[in-house]
Coordinates of C-alpha atoms in Angstrom, one line a residue:
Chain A
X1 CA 7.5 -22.6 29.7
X2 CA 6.0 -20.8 26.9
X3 CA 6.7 -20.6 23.6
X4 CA 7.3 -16.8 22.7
X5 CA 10.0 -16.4 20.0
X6 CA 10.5 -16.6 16.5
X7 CA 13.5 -16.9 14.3
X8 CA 12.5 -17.3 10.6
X9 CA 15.5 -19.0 9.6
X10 CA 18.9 -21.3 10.6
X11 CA 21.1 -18.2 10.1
X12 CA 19.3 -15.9 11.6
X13 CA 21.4 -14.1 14.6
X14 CA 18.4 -12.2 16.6
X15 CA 14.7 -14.0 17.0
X16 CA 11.8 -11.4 17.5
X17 CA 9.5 -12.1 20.6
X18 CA 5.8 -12.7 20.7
X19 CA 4.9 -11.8 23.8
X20 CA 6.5 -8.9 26.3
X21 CA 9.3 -11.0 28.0
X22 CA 11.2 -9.7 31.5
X23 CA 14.9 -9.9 32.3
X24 CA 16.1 -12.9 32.6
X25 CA 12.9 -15.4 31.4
X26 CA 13.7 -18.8 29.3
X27 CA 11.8 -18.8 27.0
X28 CA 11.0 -21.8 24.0
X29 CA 12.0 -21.6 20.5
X30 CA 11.6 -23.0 17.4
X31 CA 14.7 -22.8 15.2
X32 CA 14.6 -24.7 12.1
X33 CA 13.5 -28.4 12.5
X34 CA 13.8 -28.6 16.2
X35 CA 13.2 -25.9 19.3
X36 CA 15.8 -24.8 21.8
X37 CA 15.5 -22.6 25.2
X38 CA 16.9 -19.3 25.7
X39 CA 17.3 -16.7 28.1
X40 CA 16.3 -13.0 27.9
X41 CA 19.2 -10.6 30.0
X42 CA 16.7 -7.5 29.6
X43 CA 13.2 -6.8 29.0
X44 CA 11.9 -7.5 25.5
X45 CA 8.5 -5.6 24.2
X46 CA 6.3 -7.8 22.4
X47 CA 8.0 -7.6 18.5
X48 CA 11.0 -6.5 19.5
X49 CA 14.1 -8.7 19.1
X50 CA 17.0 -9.6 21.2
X51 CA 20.0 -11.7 20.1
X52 CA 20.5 -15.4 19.5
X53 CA 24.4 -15.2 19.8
X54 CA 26.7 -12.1 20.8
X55 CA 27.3 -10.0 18.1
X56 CA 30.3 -7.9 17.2
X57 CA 30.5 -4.4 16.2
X58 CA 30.3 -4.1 12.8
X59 CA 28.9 -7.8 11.8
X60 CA 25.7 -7.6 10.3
X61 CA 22.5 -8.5 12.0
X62 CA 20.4 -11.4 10.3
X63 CA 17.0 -11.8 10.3
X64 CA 14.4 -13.6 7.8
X65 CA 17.8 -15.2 6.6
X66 CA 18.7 -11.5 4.9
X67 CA 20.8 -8.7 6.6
X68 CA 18.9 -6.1 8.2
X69 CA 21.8 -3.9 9.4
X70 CA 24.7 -3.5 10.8
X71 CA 25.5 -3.8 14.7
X72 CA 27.0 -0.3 15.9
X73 CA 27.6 -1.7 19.4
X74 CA 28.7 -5.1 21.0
X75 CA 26.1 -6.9 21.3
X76 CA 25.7 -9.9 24.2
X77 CA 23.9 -12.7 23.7
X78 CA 19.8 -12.3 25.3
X79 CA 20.5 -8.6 24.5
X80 CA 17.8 -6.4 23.1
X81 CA 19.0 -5.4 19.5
X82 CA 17.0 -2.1 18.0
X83 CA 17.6 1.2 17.0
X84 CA 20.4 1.6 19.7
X85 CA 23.0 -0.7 18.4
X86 CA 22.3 -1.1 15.0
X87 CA 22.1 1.0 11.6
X88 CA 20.7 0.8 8.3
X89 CA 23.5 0.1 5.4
X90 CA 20.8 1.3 2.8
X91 CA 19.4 5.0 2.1
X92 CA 22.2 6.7 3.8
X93 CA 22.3 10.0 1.9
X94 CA 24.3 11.7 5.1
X95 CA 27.6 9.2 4.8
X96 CA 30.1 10.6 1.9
X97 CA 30.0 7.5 0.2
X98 CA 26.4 6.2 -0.3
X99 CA 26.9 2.3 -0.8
X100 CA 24.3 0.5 -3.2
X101 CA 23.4 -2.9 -2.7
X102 CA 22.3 -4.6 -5.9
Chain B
X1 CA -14.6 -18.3 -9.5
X2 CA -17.5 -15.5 -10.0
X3 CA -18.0 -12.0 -8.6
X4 CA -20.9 -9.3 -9.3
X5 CA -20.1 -6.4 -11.0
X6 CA -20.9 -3.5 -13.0
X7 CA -19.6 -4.1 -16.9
X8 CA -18.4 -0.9 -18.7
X9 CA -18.1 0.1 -21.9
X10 CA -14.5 -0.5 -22.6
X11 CA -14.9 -4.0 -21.1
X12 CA -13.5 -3.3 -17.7
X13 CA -15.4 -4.2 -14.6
X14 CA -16.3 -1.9 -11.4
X15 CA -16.8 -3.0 -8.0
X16 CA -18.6 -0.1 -7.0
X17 CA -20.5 2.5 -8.9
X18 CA -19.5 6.2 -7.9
X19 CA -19.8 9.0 -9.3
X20 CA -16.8 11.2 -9.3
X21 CA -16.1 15.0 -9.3
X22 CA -12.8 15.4 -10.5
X23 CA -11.2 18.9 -9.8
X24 CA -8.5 19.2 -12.7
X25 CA -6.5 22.0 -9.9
X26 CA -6.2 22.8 -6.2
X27 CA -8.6 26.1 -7.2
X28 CA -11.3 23.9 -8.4
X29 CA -10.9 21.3 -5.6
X30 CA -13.3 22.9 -2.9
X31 CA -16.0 24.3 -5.7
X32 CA -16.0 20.1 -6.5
X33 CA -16.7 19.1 -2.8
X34 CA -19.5 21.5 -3.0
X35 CA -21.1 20.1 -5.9
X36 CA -20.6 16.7 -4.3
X37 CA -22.0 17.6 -1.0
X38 CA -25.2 17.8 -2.4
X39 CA -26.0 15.0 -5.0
X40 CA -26.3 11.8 -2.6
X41 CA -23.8 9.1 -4.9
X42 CA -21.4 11.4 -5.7
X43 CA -17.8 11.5 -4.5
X44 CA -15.4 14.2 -5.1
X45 CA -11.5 14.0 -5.4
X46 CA -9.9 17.3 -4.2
X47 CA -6.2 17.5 -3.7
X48 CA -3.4 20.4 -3.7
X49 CA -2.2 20.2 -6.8
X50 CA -2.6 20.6 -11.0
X51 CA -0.9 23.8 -11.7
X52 CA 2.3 25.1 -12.1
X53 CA 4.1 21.6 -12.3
X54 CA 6.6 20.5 -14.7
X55 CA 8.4 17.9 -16.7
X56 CA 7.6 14.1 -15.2
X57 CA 6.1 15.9 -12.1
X58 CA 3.5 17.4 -14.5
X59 CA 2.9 13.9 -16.6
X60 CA 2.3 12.0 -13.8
X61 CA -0.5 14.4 -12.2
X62 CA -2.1 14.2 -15.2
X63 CA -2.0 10.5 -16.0
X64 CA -3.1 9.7 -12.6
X65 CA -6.4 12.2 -12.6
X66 CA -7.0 10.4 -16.1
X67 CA -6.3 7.1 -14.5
X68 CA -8.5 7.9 -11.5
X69 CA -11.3 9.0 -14.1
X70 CA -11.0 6.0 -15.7
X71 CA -11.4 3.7 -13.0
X72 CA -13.7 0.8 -13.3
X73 CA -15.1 1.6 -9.9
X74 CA -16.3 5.2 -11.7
X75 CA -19.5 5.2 -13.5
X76 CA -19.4 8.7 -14.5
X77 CA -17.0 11.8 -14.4
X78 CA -17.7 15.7 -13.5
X79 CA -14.7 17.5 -14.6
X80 CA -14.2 20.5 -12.6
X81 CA -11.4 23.3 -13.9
X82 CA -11.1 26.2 -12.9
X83 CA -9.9 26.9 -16.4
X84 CA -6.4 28.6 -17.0
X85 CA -4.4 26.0 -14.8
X86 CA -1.8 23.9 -15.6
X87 CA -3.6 20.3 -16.1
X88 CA -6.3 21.3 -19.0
X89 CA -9.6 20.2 -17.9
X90 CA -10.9 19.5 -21.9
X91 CA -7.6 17.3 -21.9
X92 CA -8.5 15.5 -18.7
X93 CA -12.5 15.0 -19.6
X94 CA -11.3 13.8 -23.5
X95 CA -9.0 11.4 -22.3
X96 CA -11.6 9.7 -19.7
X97 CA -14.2 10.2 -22.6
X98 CA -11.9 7.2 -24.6
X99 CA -13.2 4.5 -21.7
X100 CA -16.5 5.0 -23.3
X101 CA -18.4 6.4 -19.7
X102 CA -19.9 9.7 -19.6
X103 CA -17.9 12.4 -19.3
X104 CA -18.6 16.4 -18.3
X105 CA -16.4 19.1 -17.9
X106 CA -17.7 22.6 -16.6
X107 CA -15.2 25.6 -15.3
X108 CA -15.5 28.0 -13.0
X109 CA -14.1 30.8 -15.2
X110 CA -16.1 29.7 -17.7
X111 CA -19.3 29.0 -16.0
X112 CA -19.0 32.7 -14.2
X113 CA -18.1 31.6 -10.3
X114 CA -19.3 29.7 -7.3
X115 CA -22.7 29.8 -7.2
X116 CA -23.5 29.3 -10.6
X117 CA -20.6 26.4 -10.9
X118 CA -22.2 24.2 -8.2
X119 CA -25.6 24.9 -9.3
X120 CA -24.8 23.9 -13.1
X121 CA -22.4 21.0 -10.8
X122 CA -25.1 19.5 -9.1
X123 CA -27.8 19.7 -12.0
X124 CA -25.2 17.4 -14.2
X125 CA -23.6 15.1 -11.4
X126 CA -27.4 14.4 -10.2
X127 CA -28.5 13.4 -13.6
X128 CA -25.1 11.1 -14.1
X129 CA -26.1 9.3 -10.1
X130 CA -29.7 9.3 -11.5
X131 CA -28.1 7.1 -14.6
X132 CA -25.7 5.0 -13.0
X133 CA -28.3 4.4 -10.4
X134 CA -30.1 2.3 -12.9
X135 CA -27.1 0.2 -13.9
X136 CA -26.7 -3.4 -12.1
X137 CA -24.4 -6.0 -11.6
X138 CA -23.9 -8.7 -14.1
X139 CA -21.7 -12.4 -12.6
X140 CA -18.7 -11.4 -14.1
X141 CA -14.9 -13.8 -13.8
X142 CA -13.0 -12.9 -10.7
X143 CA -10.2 -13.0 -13.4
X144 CA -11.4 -9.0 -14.2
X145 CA -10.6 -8.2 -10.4
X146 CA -6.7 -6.0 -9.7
X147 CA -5.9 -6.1 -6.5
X148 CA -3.6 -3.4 -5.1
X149 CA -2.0 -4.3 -1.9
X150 CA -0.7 -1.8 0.6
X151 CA 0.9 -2.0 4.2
X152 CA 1.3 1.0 6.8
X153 CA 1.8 1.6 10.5
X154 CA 3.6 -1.8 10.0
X155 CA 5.0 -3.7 13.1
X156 CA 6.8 -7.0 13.9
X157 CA 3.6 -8.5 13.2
X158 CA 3.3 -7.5 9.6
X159 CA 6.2 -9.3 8.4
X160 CA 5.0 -12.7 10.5
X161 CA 1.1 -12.6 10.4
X162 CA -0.5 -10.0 8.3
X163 CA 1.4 -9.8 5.4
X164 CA 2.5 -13.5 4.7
X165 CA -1.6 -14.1 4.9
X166 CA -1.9 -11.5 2.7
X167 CA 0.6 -12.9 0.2
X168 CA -1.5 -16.2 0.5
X169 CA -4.8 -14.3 -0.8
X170 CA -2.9 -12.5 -3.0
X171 CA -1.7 -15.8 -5.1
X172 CA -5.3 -17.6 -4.5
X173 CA -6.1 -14.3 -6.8
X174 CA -3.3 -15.0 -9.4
X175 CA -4.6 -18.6 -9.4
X176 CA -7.5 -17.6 -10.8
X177 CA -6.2 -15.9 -13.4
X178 CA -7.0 -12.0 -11.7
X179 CA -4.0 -9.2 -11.1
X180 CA -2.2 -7.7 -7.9
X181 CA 0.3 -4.8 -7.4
X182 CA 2.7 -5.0 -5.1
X183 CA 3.6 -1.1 -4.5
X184 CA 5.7 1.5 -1.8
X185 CA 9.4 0.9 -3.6
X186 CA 10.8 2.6 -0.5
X187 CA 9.4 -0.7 1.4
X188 CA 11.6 -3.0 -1.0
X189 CA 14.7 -1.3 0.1
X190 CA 17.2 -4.0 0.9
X191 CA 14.5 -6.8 -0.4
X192 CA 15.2 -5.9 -4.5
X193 CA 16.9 -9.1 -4.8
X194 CA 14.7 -11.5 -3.5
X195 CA 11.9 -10.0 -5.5
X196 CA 13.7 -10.0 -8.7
X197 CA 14.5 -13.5 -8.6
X198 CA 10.4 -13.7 -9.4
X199 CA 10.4 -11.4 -12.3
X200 CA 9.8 -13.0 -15.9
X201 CA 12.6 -12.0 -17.6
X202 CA 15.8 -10.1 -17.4
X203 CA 14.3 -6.9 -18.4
X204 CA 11.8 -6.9 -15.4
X205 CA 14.5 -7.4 -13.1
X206 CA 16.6 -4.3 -14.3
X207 CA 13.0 -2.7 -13.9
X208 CA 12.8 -3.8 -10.2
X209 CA 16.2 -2.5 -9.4
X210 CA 16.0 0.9 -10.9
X211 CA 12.6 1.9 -8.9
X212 CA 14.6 1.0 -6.2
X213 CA 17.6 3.0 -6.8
X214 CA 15.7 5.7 -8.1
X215 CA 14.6 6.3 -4.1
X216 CA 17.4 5.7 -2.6
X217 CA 18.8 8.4 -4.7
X218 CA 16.5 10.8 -3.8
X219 CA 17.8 10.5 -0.1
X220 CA 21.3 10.6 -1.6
X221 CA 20.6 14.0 -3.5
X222 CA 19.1 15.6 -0.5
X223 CA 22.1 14.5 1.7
X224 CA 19.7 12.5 4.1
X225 CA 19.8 9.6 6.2
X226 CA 16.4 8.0 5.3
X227 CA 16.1 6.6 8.8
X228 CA 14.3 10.3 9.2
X229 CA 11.7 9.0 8.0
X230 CA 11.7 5.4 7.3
X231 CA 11.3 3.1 9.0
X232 CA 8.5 5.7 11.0
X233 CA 8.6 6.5 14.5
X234 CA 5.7 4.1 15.0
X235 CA 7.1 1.1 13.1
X236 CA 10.3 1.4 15.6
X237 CA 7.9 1.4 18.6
X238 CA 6.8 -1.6 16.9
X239 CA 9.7 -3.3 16.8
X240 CA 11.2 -2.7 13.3
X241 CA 14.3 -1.7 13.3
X242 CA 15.7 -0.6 9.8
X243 CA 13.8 0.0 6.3
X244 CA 16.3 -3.5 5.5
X245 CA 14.2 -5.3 8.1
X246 CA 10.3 -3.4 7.3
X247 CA 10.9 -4.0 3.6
X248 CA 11.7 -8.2 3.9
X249 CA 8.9 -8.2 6.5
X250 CA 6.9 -6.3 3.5
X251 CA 7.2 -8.2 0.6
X252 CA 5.5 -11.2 2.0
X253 CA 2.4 -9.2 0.9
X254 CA 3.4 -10.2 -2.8
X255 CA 2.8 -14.4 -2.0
X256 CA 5.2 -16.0 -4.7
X257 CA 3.9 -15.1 -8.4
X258 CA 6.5 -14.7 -10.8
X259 CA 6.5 -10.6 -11.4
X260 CA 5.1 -9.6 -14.7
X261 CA 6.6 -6.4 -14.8
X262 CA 7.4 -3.0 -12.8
X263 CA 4.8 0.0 -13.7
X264 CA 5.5 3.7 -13.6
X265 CA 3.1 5.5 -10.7
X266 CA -0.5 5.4 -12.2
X267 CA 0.3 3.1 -15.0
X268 CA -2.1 0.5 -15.8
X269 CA -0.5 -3.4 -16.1
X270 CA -0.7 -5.0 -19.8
X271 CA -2.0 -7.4 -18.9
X272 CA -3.1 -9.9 -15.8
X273 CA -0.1 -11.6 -12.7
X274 CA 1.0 -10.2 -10.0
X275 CA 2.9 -6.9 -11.0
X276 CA 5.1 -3.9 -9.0
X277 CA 4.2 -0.3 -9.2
X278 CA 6.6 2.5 -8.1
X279 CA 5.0 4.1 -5.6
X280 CA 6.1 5.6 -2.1
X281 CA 5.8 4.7 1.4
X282 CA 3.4 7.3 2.1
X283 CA 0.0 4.8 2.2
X284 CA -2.9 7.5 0.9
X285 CA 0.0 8.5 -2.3
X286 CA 0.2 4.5 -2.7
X287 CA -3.2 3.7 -2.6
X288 CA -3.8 6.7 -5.6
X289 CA -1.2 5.4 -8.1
X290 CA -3.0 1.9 -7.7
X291 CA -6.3 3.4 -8.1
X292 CA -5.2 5.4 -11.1
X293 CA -3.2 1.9 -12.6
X294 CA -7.3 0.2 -12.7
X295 CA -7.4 -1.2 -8.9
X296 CA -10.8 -1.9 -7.9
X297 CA -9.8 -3.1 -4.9
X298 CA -7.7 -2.8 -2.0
X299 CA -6.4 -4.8 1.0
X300 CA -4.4 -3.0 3.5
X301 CA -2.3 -4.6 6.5
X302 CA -1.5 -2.5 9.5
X303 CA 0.7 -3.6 12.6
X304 CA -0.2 -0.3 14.8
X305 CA -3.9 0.4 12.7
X306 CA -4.5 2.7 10.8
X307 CA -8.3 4.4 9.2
X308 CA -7.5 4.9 6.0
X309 CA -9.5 4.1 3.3
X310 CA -10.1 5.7 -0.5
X311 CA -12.8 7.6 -2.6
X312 CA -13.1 5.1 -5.8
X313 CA -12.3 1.7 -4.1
X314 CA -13.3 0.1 -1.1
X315 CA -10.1 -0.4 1.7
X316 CA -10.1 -4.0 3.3
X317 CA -8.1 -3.7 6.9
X318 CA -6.1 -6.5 7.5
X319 CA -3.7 -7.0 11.0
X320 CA -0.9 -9.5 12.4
X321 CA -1.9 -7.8 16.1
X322 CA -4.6 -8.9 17.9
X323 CA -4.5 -5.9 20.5
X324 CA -4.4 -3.2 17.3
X325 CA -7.5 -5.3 16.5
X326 CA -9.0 -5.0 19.7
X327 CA -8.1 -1.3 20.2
X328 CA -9.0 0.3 16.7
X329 CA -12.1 -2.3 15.6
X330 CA -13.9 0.4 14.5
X331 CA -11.1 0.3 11.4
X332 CA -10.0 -3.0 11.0
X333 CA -12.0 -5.5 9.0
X334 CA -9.7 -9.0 9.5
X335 CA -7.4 -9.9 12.4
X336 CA -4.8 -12.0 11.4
X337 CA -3.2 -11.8 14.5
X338 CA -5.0 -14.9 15.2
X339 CA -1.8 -17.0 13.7
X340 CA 0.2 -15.7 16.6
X341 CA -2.0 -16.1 19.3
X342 CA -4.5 -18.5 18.5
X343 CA -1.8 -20.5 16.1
X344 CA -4.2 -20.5 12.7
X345 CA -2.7 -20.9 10.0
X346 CA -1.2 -18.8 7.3
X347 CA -3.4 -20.6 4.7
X348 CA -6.2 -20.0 6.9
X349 CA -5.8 -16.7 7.5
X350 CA -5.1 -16.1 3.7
X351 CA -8.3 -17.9 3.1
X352 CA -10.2 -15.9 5.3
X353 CA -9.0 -12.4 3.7
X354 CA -10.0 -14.1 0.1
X355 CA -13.1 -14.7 1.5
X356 CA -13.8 -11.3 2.5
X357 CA -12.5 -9.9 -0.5
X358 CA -15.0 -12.0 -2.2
X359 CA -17.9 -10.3 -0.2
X360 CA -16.4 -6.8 -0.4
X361 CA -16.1 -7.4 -4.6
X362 CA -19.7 -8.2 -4.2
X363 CA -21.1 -5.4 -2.4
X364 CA -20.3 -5.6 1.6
X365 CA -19.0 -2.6 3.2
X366 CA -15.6 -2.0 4.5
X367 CA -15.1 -0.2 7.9
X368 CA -13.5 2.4 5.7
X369 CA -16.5 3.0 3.5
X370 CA -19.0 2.9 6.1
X371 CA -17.1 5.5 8.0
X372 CA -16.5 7.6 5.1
X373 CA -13.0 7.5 5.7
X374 CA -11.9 8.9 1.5
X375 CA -7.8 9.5 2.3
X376 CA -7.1 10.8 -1.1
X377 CA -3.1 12.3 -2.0
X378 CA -1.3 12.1 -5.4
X379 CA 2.7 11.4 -5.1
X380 CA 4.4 14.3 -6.3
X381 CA 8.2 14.1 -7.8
X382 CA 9.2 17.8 -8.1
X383 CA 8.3 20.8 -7.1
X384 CA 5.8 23.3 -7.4
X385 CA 6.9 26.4 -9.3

């Protein structure tokens, strides 16, 4: 089995993957001290990242430890998470109330 | 730790030795490639703009031609005006004159057109290469070195491969008592806080997070939602997904030196540590400010490559992908993209880019530089009247 995933840290909710994965592959991780299997339920480009756990509309997406947006769709687990189910919280001149995060 | 370089008058060091044809407008900017075309040595800067600019638009054009003028990389300056704009070409040349390197100004109004321009042009900027040309290196600390770091066409691979390795090289610098700029605020965008836990004092960090506000706001006031623009088209072929997940990918280019302080666009540090500048994401803008704030160098990571490079410091190429290495060799000096599939370290890899940078400091050509790839763009923050 090969080791093609990356999740930089214990609370991270997606892992990116290193190598162009197809539907359905296990694939090896390493998350935190120890590694665990998962499986892939689409195609994943190398880089791209799918999700560790489902995620709910609305709960933010974690990656590097840090939120990196916001998920705009349901998300199931071994789904592919990009641009078509999750948004940017910062630089949002085109919402009525531009949020800040400091 | 020791490089070779050339020792200028006001005590700086240069990397390189060009000569520079600095074009004080957008009307003097092709008369300067003309002069520069033909003395062998000699590069010139054109770009769009010097004229009818105002306010902090205005101020920062002009500190960043004097900042470029100034560079330590720059042996000598040819100011070219074309004499009634905006940016005063006496100003310019007088304020480059204070590094203590020769400084000539000449304008096309005043000189009476083309022709006679270039000619007068090429008679001083051959006798300044002819000069400079006798100059050499001295072993000088690597301690004089500023390092301006810059990322663009990122991918996933930045924030796992190229950039940490970068950060590694960039704190083997610090440890020798050199600088580094971090830059591209737009790229710290939902990052701020991480970062300002490394500034020196309070004050920094209120620095770090106004830059950073400062751009959002600008997509606030226009009514925008920044994803038009950042992250790019290519980053999200790439994998990134949001400017949240570029920027924490990005500042692992800054390694882990406590932040000295945050410097306007084109403003040089006070002194030496790792520093921020306010620049955009825009890489040939970036690269400029840094250039005009003393960098003599440059290192440059790139997920989906990229051939840019600069006029007055050499570019070092740096990438996280192995297949953007493969496919674009003829642009990228360093694949780090050996930590993913060859499983070097980041250490390594950091070491390797030090070692590089070493070699470039010293004299070695970049793939930028020996493909005269001169990308050369100052960031503009108002409009033109």
């Amino acid at each position: 089995m090969k080791k093609a995933l990356i999740a930089q840290h214990e609370r991270d909710n997606v892992a990116t993957a290193l190598a162009d994965l197809t539907s359905g592959e296990e694939v090896l991780m390493d998350l935190g001290e120890g590694t665990c299997v998962v499986r892939v339920s689409q195609a994943i480009a190398f880089g791209h990242k799918f999700a560790l756990q489902a995620i709910a509309a609305g709960q933010d997406v974690v990656k590097y430890g840090e939120v990196i947006g916001v998920a705009t769709a349901e998300i199931a687990q071994g789904e592919h998470v990009h641009v078509q189910n999750v948004a940017s919280k910062r630089g949002r001149g085109d919402l009525a109330q531009p949020k800040k995060e400091v | 730790m020791k490089i070779w370089g050339y020792k200028r008058a006001n005590g700086t060091v240069g990397i390189r030795n060009h000569i520079v044809i600095l074009p004080t407008s957008v009307c003097a900017s092709e008369t300067a490639v003309k002069i520069s075309s033909q003395v062998e040595g000699s590069v010139a800067l054109p770009h769009q703009h010097g004229c009818c600019q105002v306010g902090e638009d205005y101020q920062q054009t002009l500190r960043t031609l004097i900042g470029l003028g100034s560079n330590p990389n720059v042996a000598a300056v040819l100011v070219v005006g074309l004499g009634c704009e905006g940016i005063r070409p006496e100003e310019v040349a007088a304020a480059i004159r204070q590094t203590g390197k020769p400084v000539e100004m000449i304008t096309i109004q005043g000189v009476g057109g083309t022709l006679k321009t270039v000619a007068k042009g090429v008679e001083i900027a051959g006798r300044m290469v002819r000069e400079a040309s006798l100059l050499s290196r001295e072993e000088v600390d690597l301690s004089e070195l500023i390092l301006g770091i810059e990322c663009g066409g990122s991918d996933a691979t930045s924030g796992i491969a190229a950039n940490p390795a970068v950060g590694v090289t960039s704190d083997l610098l610090i440890a020798a008592g050199g600088t580094a700029m971090l830059s591209e605020t737009t790229e710290l965008i939902g990052a701020e806080h991480i970062l300002a836990r490394r500034a020196i004092n309070p004050a920094v960090a209120e620095k770090l997070f106004e830059i950073v506000q400062r751009t959002e706001q600008r997509a606030f006031d226009m009514g925008v939602d920044i994803r038009g623009s950042q992250p790019t088209p290519g980053n999200i072929e790439g994998g990134v997904t949001t400017i949240e997940e570029k920027s924490l990918g990005c500042i692992y280019k800054a390694g882990s030196a406590p932040i000295q302080g945050v410097l306007e666009y084109g403003e040089l540090p006070a002194g030496k540590g790792f520093y921020v500048m306010d620049t955009p994401g825009e890489d040939i803008d970036s690269i400029t400010g840094m250039l005009a704030g003393g960098a003599q160098i440059i290192i440059f990571t790139t997920g989906r490559g990229t051939p840019t490079g600069s006029p007055v410091a050499p570019v070092i190429k740096v990438t996280g992908n192995s297949k953007t290495y493969e496919n674009m060799i003829d642009n990228i000096d360093i694949n780090a993209g050996k930590i993913i599939d060859q499983g070097i370290s980041l250490k390594e890899s950091g070491q390797e880019i030090f070692a590089e940078m070493l070699q470039v400091c010293n004299g070695k050509m970049t793939k930028a530089e020996v493909l005269k790839h001169r990308e050369f763009g100052i960031f503009r923050i108002g409009p033109t009247f």
